[in-house]
mmCIF file of C-alpha atoms in Angstrom:
data_model
loop_
_atom_site.group_PDB
_atom_site.id
_atom_site.type_symbol
_atom_site.label_atom_id
_atom_site.label_comp_id
_atom_site.label_asym_id
_atom_site.label_seq_id
_atom_site.Cartn_x
_atom_site.Cartn_y
_atom_site.Cartn_z
ATOM 1 C CA UNK A 13 0.000 0.000 0.000
ATOM 2 C CA UNK A 14 1.731 3.181 -1.197
ATOM 3 C CA UNK A 15 -0.738 5.631 0.390
ATOM 4 C CA UNK A 16 -0.478 9.122 -1.120
ATOM 5 C CA UNK A 17 2.250 9.558 -3.730
ATOM 6 C CA UNK A 18 3.424 12.954 -4.967
ATOM 7 C CA UNK A 19 5.783 13.713 -7.832
ATOM 8 C CA UNK A 20 8.136 15.422 -8.345
ATOM 9 C CA UNK A 21 9.704 15.823 -4.907
ATOM 10 C CA UNK A 22 11.817 18.812 -5.953
ATOM 11 C CA UNK A 23 11.386 21.223 -8.850
ATOM 12 C CA UNK A 24 12.880 24.539 -9.918
ATOM 13 C CA UNK A 25 10.866 26.628 -12.362
ATOM 14 C CA UNK A 26 11.453 29.886 -14.120
ATOM 15 C CA UNK A 27 8.881 32.642 -13.777
ATOM 16 C CA UNK A 28 6.146 32.165 -16.352
ATOM 17 C CA UNK A 29 6.694 28.436 -16.875
ATOM 18 C CA UNK A 30 3.882 25.976 -16.321
ATOM 19 C CA UNK A 31 4.021 22.636 -14.597
ATOM 20 C CA UNK A 32 1.881 19.939 -13.022
ATOM 21 C CA UNK A 33 2.342 18.386 -9.601
ATOM 22 C CA UNK A 34 1.060 14.842 -9.643
ATOM 23 C CA UNK A 35 -0.797 13.186 -6.768
ATOM 24 C CA UNK A 36 -2.100 9.637 -6.639
ATOM 25 C CA UNK A 37 -3.654 7.585 -3.847
ATOM 26 C CA UNK A 38 -4.406 3.879 -3.692
ATOM 27 C CA UNK A 39 -6.800 3.887 -0.727
ATOM 28 C CA UNK A 40 -9.971 4.433 -2.784
ATOM 29 C CA UNK A 41 -10.526 7.739 -1.014
ATOM 30 C CA UNK A 42 -13.199 10.062 -2.342
ATOM 31 C CA UNK A 43 -11.685 13.194 -0.797
ATOM 32 C CA UNK A 44 -8.420 14.667 -2.062
ATOM 33 C CA UNK A 45 -6.866 18.051 -1.492
ATOM 34 C CA UNK A 46 -3.820 20.224 -2.098
ATOM 35 C CA UNK A 47 -2.163 22.423 0.522
ATOM 36 C CA UNK A 48 0.768 24.768 0.420
ATOM 37 C CA UNK A 49 3.034 25.341 3.395
ATOM 38 C CA UNK A 50 4.982 28.544 3.824
ATOM 39 C CA UNK A 51 7.208 29.469 6.795
ATOM 40 C CA UNK A 52 5.145 30.555 9.779
ATOM 41 C CA UNK A 53 1.854 30.108 7.915
ATOM 42 C CA UNK A 54 0.867 26.550 8.639
ATOM 43 C CA UNK A 55 -0.858 24.711 5.794
ATOM 44 C CA UNK A 56 -3.326 26.526 3.582
ATOM 45 C CA UNK A 57 -5.870 24.774 1.413
ATOM 46 C CA UNK A 58 -5.556 25.430 -2.338
ATOM 47 C CA UNK A 59 -8.195 23.172 -3.918
ATOM 48 C CA UNK A 60 -10.060 20.072 -2.912
ATOM 49 C CA UNK A 61 -12.254 17.389 -4.445
ATOM 50 C CA UNK A 62 -14.971 15.232 -2.895
ATOM 51 C CA UNK A 63 -15.088 12.794 -5.813
ATOM 52 C CA UNK A 64 -14.308 12.255 -9.463
ATOM 53 C CA UNK A 65 -15.549 15.188 -11.541
ATOM 54 C CA UNK A 66 -16.030 17.460 -8.509
ATOM 55 C CA UNK A 67 -13.563 20.149 -7.439
ATOM 56 C CA UNK A 68 -13.808 23.273 -5.313
ATOM 57 C CA UNK A 69 -11.628 26.147 -4.179
ATOM 58 C CA UNK A 70 -9.901 26.433 -0.859
ATOM 59 C CA UNK A 71 -8.321 29.461 0.847
ATOM 60 C CA UNK A 72 -5.638 30.269 -1.749
ATOM 61 C CA UNK A 73 -6.759 29.009 -5.205
ATOM 62 C CA UNK A 74 -5.444 31.815 -7.412
ATOM 63 C CA UNK A 75 -2.805 30.721 -9.911
ATOM 64 C CA UNK A 76 -3.665 27.023 -9.594
ATOM 65 C CA UNK A 77 -5.943 24.673 -11.514
ATOM 66 C CA UNK A 78 -7.087 21.164 -10.649
ATOM 67 C CA UNK A 79 -9.125 18.402 -12.207
ATOM 68 C CA UNK A 80 -10.348 15.034 -10.948
ATOM 69 C CA UNK A 81 -10.977 12.636 -13.789
ATOM 70 C CA UNK A 82 -10.397 9.504 -11.677
ATOM 71 C CA UNK A 83 -10.752 8.620 -8.007
ATOM 72 C CA UNK A 84 -7.030 7.905 -7.753
ATOM 73 C CA UNK A 85 -5.482 11.046 -9.260
ATOM 74 C CA UNK A 86 -5.648 14.748 -8.402
ATOM 75 C CA UNK A 87 -3.061 16.813 -10.314
ATOM 76 C CA UNK A 88 -2.307 20.440 -9.453
ATOM 77 C CA UNK A 89 -1.403 22.731 -12.343
ATOM 78 C CA UNK A 90 0.533 25.964 -12.134
ATOM 79 C CA UNK A 91 -0.357 27.847 -15.322
ATOM 80 C CA UNK A 92 2.248 30.626 -15.157
ATOM 81 C CA UNK A 93 4.578 30.223 -12.208
ATOM 82 C CA UNK A 94 5.386 33.238 -10.038
ATOM 83 C CA UNK A 95 8.009 33.609 -7.283
ATOM 84 C CA UNK A 96 5.130 33.879 -4.774
ATOM 85 C CA UNK A 97 4.329 30.246 -5.560
ATOM 86 C CA UNK A 98 7.642 29.094 -4.123
ATOM 87 C CA UNK A 99 6.472 26.762 -1.398
ATOM 88 C CA UNK A 100 6.137 23.201 -0.212
ATOM 89 C CA UNK A 101 3.058 21.520 -1.597
ATOM 90 C CA UNK A 102 1.234 18.656 0.088
ATOM 91 C CA UNK A 103 -1.414 16.419 -1.361
ATOM 92 C CA UNK A 104 -3.790 14.678 1.029
ATOM 93 C CA UNK A 105 -6.636 12.195 0.887
ATOM 94 C CA UNK A 106 -9.398 10.945 3.143
ATOM 95 C CA UNK A 107 -12.591 8.914 3.050
ATOM 96 C CA UNK A 108 -14.372 12.204 3.696
ATOM 97 C CA UNK A 109 -14.003 14.863 6.379
ATOM 98 C CA UNK A 110 -17.706 14.989 7.177
ATOM 99 C CA UNK A 111 -17.750 11.332 8.147
ATOM 100 C CA UNK A 112 -16.990 10.646 11.775
ATOM 101 C CA UNK A 113 -13.631 9.107 12.468
ATOM 102 C CA UNK A 114 -12.078 9.801 9.099
ATOM 103 C CA UNK A 115 -8.512 10.980 9.295
ATOM 104 C CA UNK A 116 -6.551 12.593 6.494
ATOM 105 C CA UNK A 117 -3.343 11.200 5.026
ATOM 106 C CA UNK A 118 -0.605 13.317 3.502
ATOM 107 C CA UNK A 119 1.932 12.743 0.790
ATOM 108 C CA UNK A 120 5.599 13.474 1.431
ATOM 109 C CA UNK A 121 5.511 16.933 -0.107
ATOM 110 C CA UNK A 122 6.842 18.627 -3.231
ATOM 111 C CA UNK A 123 9.404 21.408 -2.832
ATOM 112 C CA UNK A 124 8.879 24.005 -5.571
ATOM 113 C CA UNK A 125 11.157 26.993 -6.212
ATOM 114 C CA UNK A 126 10.240 29.636 -8.779
ATOM 115 C CA UNK A 127 13.115 31.870 -9.848
ATOM 116 C CA UNK B 11 -14.229 31.361 8.229
ATOM 117 C CA UNK B 12 -13.159 29.486 11.293
ATOM 118 C CA UNK B 13 -9.988 30.635 13.072
ATOM 119 C CA UNK B 14 -7.486 28.268 14.678
ATOM 120 C CA UNK B 15 -4.879 29.495 17.140
ATOM 121 C CA UNK B 16 -2.127 27.374 18.591
ATOM 122 C CA UNK B 17 0.061 28.120 21.571
ATOM 123 C CA UNK B 18 2.843 28.380 22.364
ATOM 124 C CA UNK B 19 4.423 29.025 18.940
ATOM 125 C CA UNK B 20 7.761 27.653 20.143
ATOM 126 C CA UNK B 21 8.664 25.284 22.943
ATOM 127 C CA UNK B 22 12.082 24.031 24.014
ATOM 128 C CA UNK B 23 12.336 21.105 26.426
ATOM 129 C CA UNK B 24 14.917 18.856 27.957
ATOM 130 C CA UNK B 25 14.497 15.175 27.272
ATOM 131 C CA UNK B 26 12.173 13.624 29.827
ATOM 132 C CA UNK B 27 10.075 16.718 30.423
ATOM 133 C CA UNK B 28 6.316 16.910 29.931
ATOM 134 C CA UNK B 29 4.475 19.480 27.829
ATOM 135 C CA UNK B 30 1.015 20.715 26.920
ATOM 136 C CA UNK B 31 0.137 22.225 23.557
ATOM 137 C CA UNK B 32 -3.072 24.144 23.094
ATOM 138 C CA UNK B 33 -5.413 24.675 20.142
ATOM 139 C CA UNK B 34 -8.258 27.207 20.301
ATOM 140 C CA UNK B 35 -10.891 27.419 17.584
ATOM 141 C CA UNK B 36 -13.487 30.067 16.947
ATOM 142 C CA UNK B 37 -16.569 27.999 16.070
ATOM 143 C CA UNK B 38 -18.072 24.568 16.544
ATOM 144 C CA UNK B 39 -16.327 21.764 14.675
ATOM 145 C CA UNK B 40 -17.129 18.199 13.693
ATOM 146 C CA UNK B 41 -13.576 17.254 12.845
ATOM 147 C CA UNK B 42 -10.384 18.006 14.789
ATOM 148 C CA UNK B 43 -7.067 16.355 14.155
ATOM 149 C CA UNK B 44 -3.552 16.702 15.557
ATOM 150 C CA UNK B 45 -0.529 16.167 13.327
ATOM 151 C CA UNK B 46 3.205 15.935 13.862
ATOM 152 C CA UNK B 47 5.510 17.211 11.145
ATOM 153 C CA UNK B 48 8.966 15.751 11.602
ATOM 154 C CA UNK B 49 12.161 17.639 10.715
ATOM 155 C CA UNK B 50 12.107 16.012 7.257
ATOM 156 C CA UNK B 51 8.692 17.499 6.512
ATOM 157 C CA UNK B 52 6.592 14.370 6.813
ATOM 158 C CA UNK B 53 3.102 14.915 8.273
ATOM 159 C CA UNK B 54 1.791 12.170 10.513
ATOM 160 C CA UNK B 55 -1.711 12.031 11.924
ATOM 161 C CA UNK B 56 -1.656 11.685 15.712
ATOM 162 C CA UNK B 57 -5.282 11.912 16.770
ATOM 163 C CA UNK B 58 -8.753 12.358 15.364
ATOM 164 C CA UNK B 59 -10.466 13.970 18.346
ATOM 165 C CA UNK B 60 -13.450 16.321 17.801
ATOM 166 C CA UNK B 61 -14.429 15.685 21.426
ATOM 167 C CA UNK B 62 -13.344 13.654 24.433
ATOM 168 C CA UNK B 63 -9.977 12.196 25.379
ATOM 169 C CA UNK B 64 -7.658 9.737 23.668
ATOM 170 C CA UNK B 65 -4.285 8.299 24.534
ATOM 171 C CA UNK B 66 -1.589 6.700 22.437
ATOM 172 C CA UNK B 67 1.528 5.791 24.361
ATOM 173 C CA UNK B 68 3.201 8.926 25.708
ATOM 174 C CA UNK B 69 0.787 11.173 23.826
ATOM 175 C CA UNK B 70 -2.739 12.038 24.793
ATOM 176 C CA UNK B 71 -5.263 14.603 23.640
ATOM 177 C CA UNK B 72 -8.381 16.167 25.057
ATOM 178 C CA UNK B 73 -10.939 18.267 23.230
ATOM 179 C CA UNK B 74 -13.561 20.287 25.095
ATOM 180 C CA UNK B 75 -15.874 21.077 22.205
ATOM 181 C CA UNK B 76 -18.238 23.270 24.228
ATOM 182 C CA UNK B 77 -15.333 25.539 25.176
ATOM 183 C CA UNK B 78 -13.676 25.327 21.761
ATOM 184 C CA UNK B 79 -10.228 24.115 22.652
ATOM 185 C CA UNK B 80 -8.073 21.035 22.423
ATOM 186 C CA UNK B 81 -4.936 20.056 24.307
ATOM 187 C CA UNK B 82 -2.136 17.740 23.260
ATOM 188 C CA UNK B 83 -0.057 16.271 26.091
ATOM 189 C CA UNK B 84 3.410 14.869 25.560
ATOM 190 C CA UNK B 85 4.904 13.029 28.519
ATOM 191 C CA UNK B 86 8.532 11.991 29.026
ATOM 192 C CA UNK B 87 9.539 13.766 25.839
ATOM 193 C CA UNK B 88 12.198 12.301 23.572
ATOM 194 C CA UNK B 89 14.392 13.942 20.938
ATOM 195 C CA UNK B 90 12.323 12.181 18.278
ATOM 196 C CA UNK B 91 9.307 14.219 19.415
ATOM 197 C CA UNK B 92 10.922 17.324 17.918
ATOM 198 C CA UNK B 93 9.134 18.950 15.027
ATOM 199 C CA UNK B 94 6.019 21.002 14.493
ATOM 200 C CA UNK B 95 2.638 20.036 15.903
ATOM 201 C CA UNK B 96 -0.434 21.165 14.008
ATOM 202 C CA UNK B 97 -4.051 21.276 14.982
ATOM 203 C CA UNK B 98 -6.592 21.243 12.134
ATOM 204 C CA UNK B 99 -10.370 21.572 12.224
ATOM 205 C CA UNK B 100 -13.375 21.344 9.939
ATOM 206 C CA UNK B 101 -16.811 22.725 10.673
ATOM 207 C CA UNK B 102 -20.018 20.731 10.383
ATOM 208 C CA UNK B 103 -20.868 20.095 6.739
ATOM 209 C CA UNK B 104 -17.540 21.438 5.526
ATOM 210 C CA UNK B 105 -14.911 19.533 3.610
ATOM 211 C CA UNK B 106 -12.312 22.240 4.287
ATOM 212 C CA UNK B 107 -9.722 21.373 6.909
ATOM 213 C CA UNK B 108 -8.259 24.554 8.411
ATOM 214 C CA UNK B 109 -4.857 24.415 10.057
ATOM 215 C CA UNK B 110 -3.357 26.428 12.858
ATOM 216 C CA UNK B 111 0.141 27.824 12.456
ATOM 217 C CA UNK B 112 1.639 25.123 14.621
ATOM 218 C CA UNK B 113 3.809 24.750 17.694
ATOM 219 C CA UNK B 114 7.483 24.112 17.034
ATOM 220 C CA UNK B 115 8.841 21.701 19.635
ATOM 221 C CA UNK B 116 12.534 21.176 20.212
ATOM 222 C CA UNK B 117 13.594 18.448 22.618
ATOM 223 C CA UNK B 118 17.237 18.632 23.638
ATOM 224 C CA UNK B 119 19.185 15.591 24.871
#
């Protein structure tokens, strides 16, 4: 059981480039989400999905796109990278936050630097 | 939206000491979780505890939902307990998990 797998682990981008952070889970979880972590800010929710074909915005969605074509995958796209998007990105999945007892599982993180 | 405040922001202990970390939240919640982020960045779920008390080894947690706070207790701390501890909450009907800014714990040998 791999859990939540993120790729790449490290990436350096130039301003204006686009890229996709991949996230896959093998736990058959309906809920998936992306967070960014900046120093002193905790984790902030970018986008989330409660099932295939359904996505919604979190606290800081600007500059990011997501799609959910399968239960397993939830890629995060940066359309035109900016230095303000330099951060550590975490993908997470759960059976559903509204259901009692459901915890959330995180990937190992993707370190992104935009120069 | 809901606000989550954690205290203290930083905590330095000697190995063997006990500690209490606090999480205050501004509205009723149906989901509250504690996480440990180790020095390598990995986030590990410690407790799912929207109310009541749970224990797991040297760690225990208590949430008093009516007073909107949760406490994480670490007893006989070890150097491997170092890292950042996060509290995260979700309100009833919400799928958005909101994190506090964390408590950075350093345990010295």
